[in-house]
mmCIF file of C-alpha atoms in Angstrom:
data_model
loop_
_atom_site.group_PDB
_atom_site.id
_atom_site.type_symbol
_atom_site.label_atom_id
_atom_site.label_comp_id
_atom_site.label_asym_id
_atom_site.label_seq_id
_atom_site.Cartn_x
_atom_site.Cartn_y
_atom_site.Cartn_z
ATOM 1 C CA MET A 815 26.607 7.422 -7.371
ATOM 2 C CA ARG A 816 24.655 10.522 -6.287
ATOM 3 C CA GLU A 817 22.305 10.192 -3.316
ATOM 4 C CA GLN A 818 19.343 11.315 -5.432
ATOM 5 C CA THR A 819 20.035 8.600 -8.020
ATOM 6 C CA LYS A 820 20.239 6.000 -5.253
ATOM 7 C CA GLY A 821 16.907 7.246 -3.961
ATOM 8 C CA VAL A 822 15.225 6.909 -7.358
ATOM 9 C CA ILE A 823 16.627 3.371 -7.795
ATOM 10 C CA ALA A 824 15.351 2.404 -4.322
ATOM 11 C CA MET A 825 11.920 3.866 -5.110
ATOM 12 C CA VAL A 826 11.691 2.015 -8.437
ATOM 13 C CA ALA A 827 12.728 -1.243 -6.721
ATOM 14 C CA THR A 828 10.116 -0.683 -3.999
ATOM 15 C CA CYS A 829 7.268 -0.082 -6.440
ATOM 16 C CA THR A 830 8.364 -3.049 -8.572
ATOM 17 C CA VAL A 831 8.120 -5.380 -5.568
ATOM 18 C CA TRP A 832 4.712 -3.953 -4.631
ATOM 19 C CA GLY A 833 3.479 -4.103 -8.213
ATOM 20 C CA LEU A 834 4.470 -7.751 -8.690
ATOM 21 C CA SER A 835 3.404 -8.949 -5.230
ATOM 22 C CA GLY A 836 0.122 -10.215 -6.628
ATOM 23 C CA ILE A 837 2.056 -13.096 -8.222
ATOM 24 C CA TYR A 838 3.231 -14.174 -4.763
ATOM 25 C CA TYR A 839 -0.294 -14.157 -3.307
ATOM 26 C CA LYS A 840 -1.589 -16.048 -6.333
ATOM 27 C CA LEU A 841 0.750 -18.893 -5.344
ATOM 28 C CA LEU A 842 -1.079 -19.042 -2.003
ATOM 29 C CA GLU A 843 -4.639 -18.825 -3.353
ATOM 30 C CA HIS A 844 -5.502 -22.248 -1.876
ATOM 31 C CA ILE A 845 -4.964 -20.809 1.642
ATOM 32 C CA GLN A 846 -7.639 -18.646 3.269
ATOM 33 C CA PRO A 847 -6.833 -14.881 3.196
ATOM 34 C CA ILE A 848 -7.212 -14.475 6.973
ATOM 35 C CA GLU A 849 -4.584 -17.174 7.576
ATOM 36 C CA ILE A 850 -2.199 -15.549 5.084
ATOM 37 C CA LEU A 851 -2.780 -12.193 6.798
ATOM 38 C CA ALA A 852 -1.997 -13.709 10.213
ATOM 39 C CA HIS A 853 1.286 -15.128 8.904
ATOM 40 C CA ARG A 854 2.148 -11.847 7.186
ATOM 41 C CA THR A 855 1.595 -10.008 10.467
ATOM 42 C CA LEU A 856 3.734 -12.339 12.580
ATOM 43 C CA TRP A 857 6.594 -12.791 10.120
ATOM 44 C CA SER A 858 6.642 -9.021 9.493
ATOM 45 C CA CYS A 859 6.827 -8.423 13.230
ATOM 46 C CA ALA A 860 9.820 -10.787 13.490
ATOM 47 C CA PHE A 861 11.528 -9.174 10.482
ATOM 48 C CA PHE A 862 11.080 -5.575 11.686
ATOM 49 C CA ALA A 863 12.150 -6.450 15.236
ATOM 50 C CA PHE A 864 15.313 -8.058 13.833
ATOM 51 C CA VAL A 865 16.064 -4.931 11.762
ATOM 52 C CA LEU A 866 15.566 -2.644 14.776
ATOM 53 C CA LEU A 867 17.844 -4.875 16.869
ATOM 54 C CA LEU A 868 20.573 -4.634 14.216
ATOM 55 C CA GLN A 869 20.166 -0.849 14.124
ATOM 56 C CA GLY A 870 20.160 -0.607 17.918
ATOM 57 C CA ARG A 871 16.751 1.090 17.833
ATOM 58 C CA ILE A 872 14.563 -1.545 19.462
ATOM 59 C CA SER A 873 14.149 0.736 22.496
ATOM 60 C CA PHE A 874 12.347 3.238 20.244
ATOM 61 C CA LEU A 875 9.310 0.950 20.387
ATOM 62 C CA GLY A 876 8.749 2.200 23.916
ATOM 63 C CA GLN A 877 8.485 5.770 22.615
ATOM 64 C CA ALA A 878 5.968 4.674 19.991
ATOM 65 C CA VAL A 879 3.542 3.431 22.657
ATOM 66 C CA ALA A 880 4.436 5.893 25.408
ATOM 67 C CA GLY A 881 1.128 7.741 25.613
ATOM 68 C CA ARG A 882 -2.548 6.890 25.295
ATOM 69 C CA SER A 883 -2.982 9.035 22.167
ATOM 70 C CA SER A 884 0.074 7.443 20.552
ATOM 71 C CA VAL A 885 -1.237 3.932 21.267
ATOM 72 C CA PHE A 886 -4.621 4.900 19.832
ATOM 73 C CA SER A 887 -3.012 6.292 16.659
ATOM 74 C CA ILE A 888 -0.863 3.189 16.173
ATOM 75 C CA ALA A 889 -3.875 0.933 16.805
ATOM 76 C CA LEU A 890 -5.875 2.879 14.208
ATOM 77 C CA ALA A 891 -2.971 2.658 11.747
ATOM 78 C CA ALA A 892 -2.746 -1.088 12.434
ATOM 79 C CA LEU A 893 -6.462 -1.475 11.694
ATOM 80 C CA MET A 894 -6.141 0.432 8.408
ATOM 81 C CA ILE A 895 -3.043 -1.415 7.132
ATOM 82 C CA SER A 896 -4.413 -4.841 8.106
ATOM 83 C CA THR A 897 -7.662 -4.024 6.291
ATOM 84 C CA ASN A 898 -5.653 -2.968 3.251
ATOM 85 C CA TRP A 899 -3.535 -6.137 3.304
ATOM 86 C CA PHE A 900 -6.567 -8.403 3.781
ATOM 87 C CA VAL A 901 -8.588 -6.837 0.961
ATOM 88 C CA PHE A 902 -5.616 -6.950 -1.431
ATOM 89 C CA ILE A 903 -4.939 -10.632 -0.672
ATOM 90 C CA THR A 904 -8.649 -11.387 -1.102
ATOM 91 C CA SER A 905 -8.803 -9.492 -4.410
ATOM 92 C CA ILE A 906 -6.084 -11.738 -5.861
ATOM 93 C CA GLN A 907 -7.936 -14.882 -4.786
ATOM 94 C CA LEU A 908 -11.241 -13.616 -6.194
ATOM 95 C CA GLY A 909 -9.706 -12.764 -9.557
ATOM 96 C CA ARG A 910 -10.136 -9.009 -8.956
ATOM 97 C CA ALA A 911 -6.501 -7.888 -9.193
ATOM 98 C CA MET A 912 -7.468 -5.296 -11.817
ATOM 99 C CA GLU A 913 -9.877 -3.694 -9.377
ATOM 100 C CA ALA A 914 -7.084 -3.656 -6.789
ATOM 101 C CA SER A 915 -4.802 -1.810 -9.224
ATOM 102 C CA LEU A 916 -7.560 0.765 -9.772
ATOM 103 C CA GLY A 917 -7.660 1.301 -6.007
ATOM 104 C CA TYR A 918 -3.964 2.159 -5.891
ATOM 105 C CA TYR A 919 -4.391 4.491 -8.875
ATOM 106 C CA ILE A 920 -7.198 6.280 -7.006
ATOM 107 C CA PHE A 921 -5.248 6.420 -3.723
ATOM 108 C CA PRO A 922 -3.192 9.617 -4.438
ATOM 109 C CA LEU A 923 -6.404 11.491 -5.241
ATOM 110 C CA VAL A 924 -8.102 10.141 -2.096
ATOM 111 C CA ALA A 925 -5.036 11.246 -0.099
ATOM 112 C CA VAL A 926 -5.365 14.769 -1.535
ATOM 113 C CA LEU A 927 -9.051 14.852 -0.580
ATOM 114 C CA LEU A 928 -8.339 13.581 2.953
ATOM 115 C CA GLY A 929 -5.599 16.193 3.356
ATOM 116 C CA ALA A 930 -8.062 18.920 2.397
ATOM 117 C CA LEU A 931 -10.679 17.625 4.847
ATOM 118 C CA ALA A 932 -8.370 16.856 7.795
ATOM 119 C CA PHE A 933 -5.728 19.576 7.513
ATOM 120 C CA ARG A 934 -7.648 22.143 5.428
ATOM 121 C CA GLU A 935 -4.984 21.911 2.727
ATOM 122 C CA ARG A 936 -6.011 24.135 -0.166
ATOM 123 C CA LEU A 937 -6.566 22.459 -3.509
ATOM 124 C CA GLY A 938 -5.880 24.183 -6.802
ATOM 125 C CA ARG A 939 -8.326 24.073 -9.688
ATOM 126 C CA ALA A 940 -6.362 21.320 -11.426
ATOM 127 C CA GLN A 941 -6.337 19.166 -8.285
ATOM 128 C CA LEU A 942 -10.058 19.680 -7.712
ATOM 129 C CA PHE A 943 -10.751 18.734 -11.325
ATOM 130 C CA ALA A 944 -8.580 15.608 -10.965
ATOM 131 C CA VAL A 945 -10.470 14.485 -7.847
ATOM 132 C CA ALA A 946 -13.825 15.169 -9.560
ATOM 133 C CA LEU A 947 -12.727 13.183 -12.621
ATOM 134 C CA ALA A 948 -11.701 10.247 -10.414
ATOM 135 C CA LEU A 949 -15.129 10.349 -8.764
ATOM 136 C CA CYS A 950 -16.755 10.317 -12.215
ATOM 137 C CA ALA A 951 -14.637 7.265 -13.113
ATOM 138 C CA VAL A 952 -15.914 5.378 -10.042
ATOM 139 C CA VAL A 953 -19.525 6.348 -10.845
ATOM 140 C CA THR A 954 -19.044 5.283 -14.482
ATOM 141 C CA LEU A 955 -17.666 1.886 -13.472
ATOM 142 C CA THR A 956 -20.488 1.437 -10.949
ATOM 143 C CA LEU A 957 -23.164 2.162 -13.563
ATOM 144 C CA GLY A 958 -21.428 0.012 -16.174
ATOM 145 C CA LEU A 959 -20.839 -3.068 -14.008
ATOM 146 C CA GLY A 960 -23.971 -2.655 -11.897
ATOM 147 C CA VAL A 961 -22.010 -2.723 -8.635
ATOM 148 C CA PRO A 962 -19.578 -0.252 -7.018
ATOM 149 C CA PRO A 963 -15.862 -1.172 -7.232
ATOM 150 C CA TRP A 964 -15.751 -1.899 -3.495
ATOM 151 C CA ILE A 965 -12.260 -3.394 -3.577
ATOM 152 C CA SER A 966 -10.849 -0.260 -5.224
ATOM 153 C CA LEU A 967 -12.655 2.047 -2.806
ATOM 154 C CA VAL A 968 -11.666 0.120 0.342
ATOM 155 C CA LEU A 969 -8.004 -0.155 -0.743
ATOM 156 C CA ALA A 970 -7.743 3.537 -1.642
ATOM 157 C CA THR A 971 -9.572 4.741 1.486
ATOM 158 C CA SER A 972 -7.810 2.435 3.968
ATOM 159 C CA PHE A 973 -4.381 3.329 2.576
ATOM 160 C CA GLY A 974 -5.297 7.011 2.531
ATOM 161 C CA LEU A 975 -6.443 6.916 6.164
ATOM 162 C CA TYR A 976 -3.312 4.938 7.057
ATOM 163 C CA GLY A 977 -1.148 7.721 5.617
ATOM 164 C CA LEU A 978 -3.233 10.327 7.430
ATOM 165 C CA VAL A 979 -2.709 8.639 10.805
ATOM 166 C CA LYS A 980 1.010 8.056 10.154
ATOM 167 C CA LYS A 981 1.463 11.748 9.413
ATOM 168 C CA GLY A 982 0.720 12.528 13.060
ATOM 169 C CA LEU A 983 3.221 10.029 14.514
ATOM 170 C CA SER A 984 6.582 11.306 15.745
ATOM 171 C CA VAL A 985 8.448 7.986 15.332
ATOM 172 C CA GLY A 986 9.947 6.739 12.052
ATOM 173 C CA PRO A 987 8.129 4.441 9.595
ATOM 174 C CA VAL A 988 9.994 1.235 10.541
ATOM 175 C CA VAL A 989 9.466 1.776 14.275
ATOM 176 C CA SER A 990 5.783 2.650 13.842
ATOM 177 C CA VAL A 991 5.004 -0.302 11.558
ATOM 178 C CA THR A 992 6.786 -2.626 14.021
ATOM 179 C CA ALA A 993 4.526 -1.299 16.760
ATOM 180 C CA GLU A 994 1.503 -1.796 14.480
ATOM 181 C CA VAL A 995 2.201 -5.457 13.705
ATOM 182 C CA LEU A 996 3.162 -6.015 17.347
ATOM 183 C CA LEU A 997 -0.304 -4.831 18.405
ATOM 184 C CA LEU A 998 -1.862 -7.113 15.782
ATOM 185 C CA SER A 999 0.236 -10.144 16.792
ATOM 186 C CA PRO A 1000 -2.106 -11.468 19.551
ATOM 187 C CA ILE A 1001 -4.980 -11.499 17.034
ATOM 188 C CA ALA A 1002 -2.755 -13.183 14.441
ATOM 189 C CA LEU A 1003 -1.704 -15.844 16.963
ATOM 190 C CA THR A 1004 -5.351 -16.494 17.840
ATOM 191 C CA VAL A 1005 -6.207 -16.929 14.149
ATOM 192 C CA LEU A 1006 -3.342 -19.394 13.619
ATOM 193 C CA TRP A 1007 -4.223 -21.280 16.800
ATOM 194 C CA TYR A 1008 -7.758 -21.720 15.415
ATOM 195 C CA PHE A 1009 -6.504 -23.040 12.067
ATOM 196 C CA HIS A 1010 -3.961 -25.402 13.591
ATOM 197 C CA THR A 1011 -6.384 -26.847 16.134
ATOM 198 C CA GLY A 1012 -9.438 -26.867 13.847
ATOM 199 C CA PRO A 1013 -9.506 -27.035 10.044
ATOM 200 C CA GLY A 1014 -5.739 -27.540 9.777
ATOM 201 C CA GLY A 1015 -3.200 -24.789 9.191
ATOM 202 C CA ALA A 1016 -1.143 -24.425 6.036
ATOM 203 C CA PHE A 1017 2.167 -23.838 7.825
ATOM 204 C CA GLY A 1018 3.955 -27.146 8.324
ATOM 205 C CA ALA A 1019 1.674 -29.008 5.920
ATOM 206 C CA ASN A 1020 4.367 -28.914 3.217
ATOM 207 C CA TRP A 1021 7.710 -27.161 2.763
ATOM 208 C CA ARG A 1022 6.538 -25.056 -0.231
ATOM 209 C CA ASP A 1023 3.664 -23.324 1.570
ATOM 210 C CA SER A 1024 5.676 -23.002 4.806
ATOM 211 C CA LEU A 1025 8.553 -21.224 3.044
ATOM 212 C CA LEU A 1026 6.189 -18.980 1.071
ATOM 213 C CA LEU A 1027 4.313 -17.945 4.218
ATOM 214 C CA ALA A 1028 7.566 -17.241 6.086
ATOM 215 C CA PHE A 1029 8.759 -15.170 3.121
ATOM 216 C CA SER A 1030 5.825 -12.780 3.652
ATOM 217 C CA GLY A 1031 7.844 -11.014 6.370
ATOM 218 C CA ILE A 1032 10.702 -10.216 3.990
ATOM 219 C CA LEU A 1033 8.275 -9.303 1.192
ATOM 220 C CA THR A 1034 6.520 -6.843 3.495
ATOM 221 C CA GLY A 1035 9.539 -5.408 5.287
ATOM 222 C CA THR A 1036 12.176 -4.972 2.567
ATOM 223 C CA PRO A 1037 10.203 -2.611 0.278
ATOM 224 C CA LEU A 1038 9.098 -0.511 3.256
ATOM 225 C CA ILE A 1039 12.728 -0.014 4.324
ATOM 226 C CA MET A 1040 13.675 0.847 0.718
ATOM 227 C CA PHE A 1041 10.764 3.294 0.595
ATOM 228 C CA SER A 1042 11.976 4.986 3.778
ATOM 229 C CA TYR A 1043 15.501 5.166 2.300
ATOM 230 C CA ALA A 1044 14.163 6.681 -0.939
ATOM 231 C CA THR A 1045 11.955 9.351 0.639
ATOM 232 C CA LYS A 1046 14.960 10.790 2.497
ATOM 233 C CA ARG A 1047 16.860 11.298 -0.796
ATOM 234 C CA ILE A 1048 14.300 12.398 -3.388
ATOM 235 C CA THR A 1049 11.521 14.997 -3.524
ATOM 236 C CA LEU A 1050 7.922 14.119 -2.682
ATOM 237 C CA ALA A 1051 6.984 14.975 -6.275
ATOM 238 C CA THR A 1052 9.396 12.304 -7.522
ATOM 239 C CA VAL A 1053 8.059 9.824 -4.956
ATOM 240 C CA GLY A 1054 4.524 10.485 -6.178
ATOM 241 C CA LEU A 1055 5.503 10.106 -9.818
ATOM 242 C CA VAL A 1056 7.406 6.827 -9.383
ATOM 243 C CA GLN A 1057 4.634 5.394 -7.170
ATOM 244 C CA TYR A 1058 2.399 5.019 -10.232
ATOM 245 C CA LEU A 1059 4.686 2.150 -11.245
ATOM 246 C CA ASN A 1060 3.032 0.046 -8.518
ATOM 247 C CA PRO A 1061 -0.579 0.043 -9.846
ATOM 248 C CA SER A 1062 0.695 -0.032 -13.430
ATOM 249 C CA LEU A 1063 2.511 -3.312 -12.788
ATOM 250 C CA GLN A 1064 -0.527 -4.622 -10.893
ATOM 251 C CA PHE A 1065 -2.667 -3.773 -13.917
ATOM 252 C CA LEU A 1066 -0.282 -5.564 -16.312
ATOM 253 C CA VAL A 1067 -0.128 -8.630 -14.054
ATOM 254 C CA ALA A 1068 -3.947 -8.722 -13.871
ATOM 255 C CA THR A 1069 -4.493 -8.411 -17.623
ATOM 256 C CA LEU A 1070 -1.488 -10.257 -19.090
ATOM 257 C CA LEU A 1071 -0.639 -12.885 -16.471
ATOM 258 C CA PHE A 1072 -3.934 -13.523 -14.669
ATOM 259 C CA GLN A 1073 -5.904 -12.784 -17.872
ATOM 260 C CA GLU A 1074 -8.732 -11.000 -16.082
ATOM 261 C CA VAL A 1075 -11.536 -9.518 -18.192
ATOM 262 C CA PHE A 1076 -10.935 -5.910 -19.273
ATOM 263 C CA SER A 1077 -14.339 -4.624 -20.390
ATOM 264 C CA LEU A 1078 -15.296 -1.408 -22.174
ATOM 265 C CA TRP A 1079 -16.418 0.034 -18.822
ATOM 266 C CA HIS A 1080 -13.024 -0.753 -17.323
ATOM 267 C CA ALA A 1081 -11.346 0.953 -20.303
ATOM 268 C CA ILE A 1082 -13.445 4.121 -19.873
ATOM 269 C CA ALA A 1083 -12.899 4.250 -16.093
ATOM 270 C CA PHE A 1084 -9.151 3.612 -16.315
ATOM 271 C CA ALA A 1085 -8.791 6.248 -19.057
ATOM 272 C CA MET A 1086 -10.518 8.792 -16.802
ATOM 273 C CA ILE A 1087 -8.312 7.846 -13.839
ATOM 274 C CA TRP A 1088 -5.118 8.046 -15.919
ATOM 275 C CA THR A 1089 -6.198 11.482 -17.201
ATOM 276 C CA ALA A 1090 -6.948 12.632 -13.654
ATOM 277 C CA LEU A 1091 -3.532 11.423 -12.460
ATOM 278 C CA ALA A 1092 -1.781 13.174 -15.366
ATOM 279 C CA ILE A 1093 -3.505 16.447 -14.452
ATOM 280 C CA TYR A 1094 -2.812 15.995 -10.738
ATOM 281 C CA THR A 1095 0.860 15.057 -11.285
ATOM 282 C CA THR A 1096 1.484 17.993 -13.630
ATOM 283 C CA ALA A 1097 -0.036 20.396 -11.094
ATOM 284 C CA SER A 1098 2.023 18.864 -8.260
ATOM 285 C CA LEU A 1099 5.271 19.123 -10.240
ATOM 286 C CA ARG A 1100 4.563 22.795 -10.997
ATOM 287 C CA GLN A 1101 3.881 23.483 -7.316
ATOM 288 C CA ASP A 1102 7.114 21.718 -6.364
ATOM 289 C CA ARG A 1103 9.157 23.761 -8.849
ATOM 290 C CA ALA A 1104 7.512 27.005 -7.687
ATOM 291 C CA ALA A 1105 8.271 26.169 -4.030
ATOM 292 C CA ARG A 1106 11.935 25.466 -4.852
ATOM 293 C CA ARG A 1107 12.253 28.738 -6.788
ATOM 294 C CA ALA A 1108 10.769 30.608 -3.819
ATOM 295 C CA VAL A 1109 13.330 29.011 -1.487
ATOM 296 C CA LEU A 1110 16.208 29.913 -3.815
ATOM 297 C CA LYS A 1111 15.052 33.543 -4.090
ATOM 298 C CA SER A 1112 14.760 33.879 -0.338
#
């Protein structure tokens, strides 16, 4: 099997796990989001550390936190990813999975905007139009529902800022995310200590919840490793295209499985976002092809 084909399969598998993860968190909706987040942090830390030990790369953690600026960047990345995880878990419990899917649809356009602001990356007319259309979709939904789609905005912005910070790190994704959850571990332990000495923690209360909470490490770590594997074998344009599978599955889970309300305002906003993504993706694919032709000619 060609390496590129393996990469596409890994990317599809990654986005499928991410897209269906809402089902897992729905099974834990009787547990407070902050407690689930604490378990996800600790079990992820254990999982990633185990992977690095197997790969003989555990010493790379020292490089990740070698300097003050590196520690600051990893701490900022940790704050952004923990915010993203917490808001997503909360959205499932509040019956707002559809709004979460909208956030991950908006994310690529937010990432483009952040790239333009932080790195002065030039945007073409099509990309500018796509970002403007996404903004119109958010305004439309706000006017229609009477309240801004805060979950969508926080998820898209936190994940966009997370990617922005990660872009400046010299270490690989698995090493950096291990360092992130390692920094968050003392907070996670404090949260679990509070639950187990106060209101009563979920872990250990019954085997079902205990196994599900422990599984959060595998659920978090496996797709990230597959994502890293995929990005080394396929183009960024392909990564961007396949990534839309994630919010699409989230949307289907929200409407078909969770049976959340899909109003006329949602339909208008989603149609605008899908149009914006189609325009943005087409423009990105053209840029990718043009760049490859330029390389071949040179």
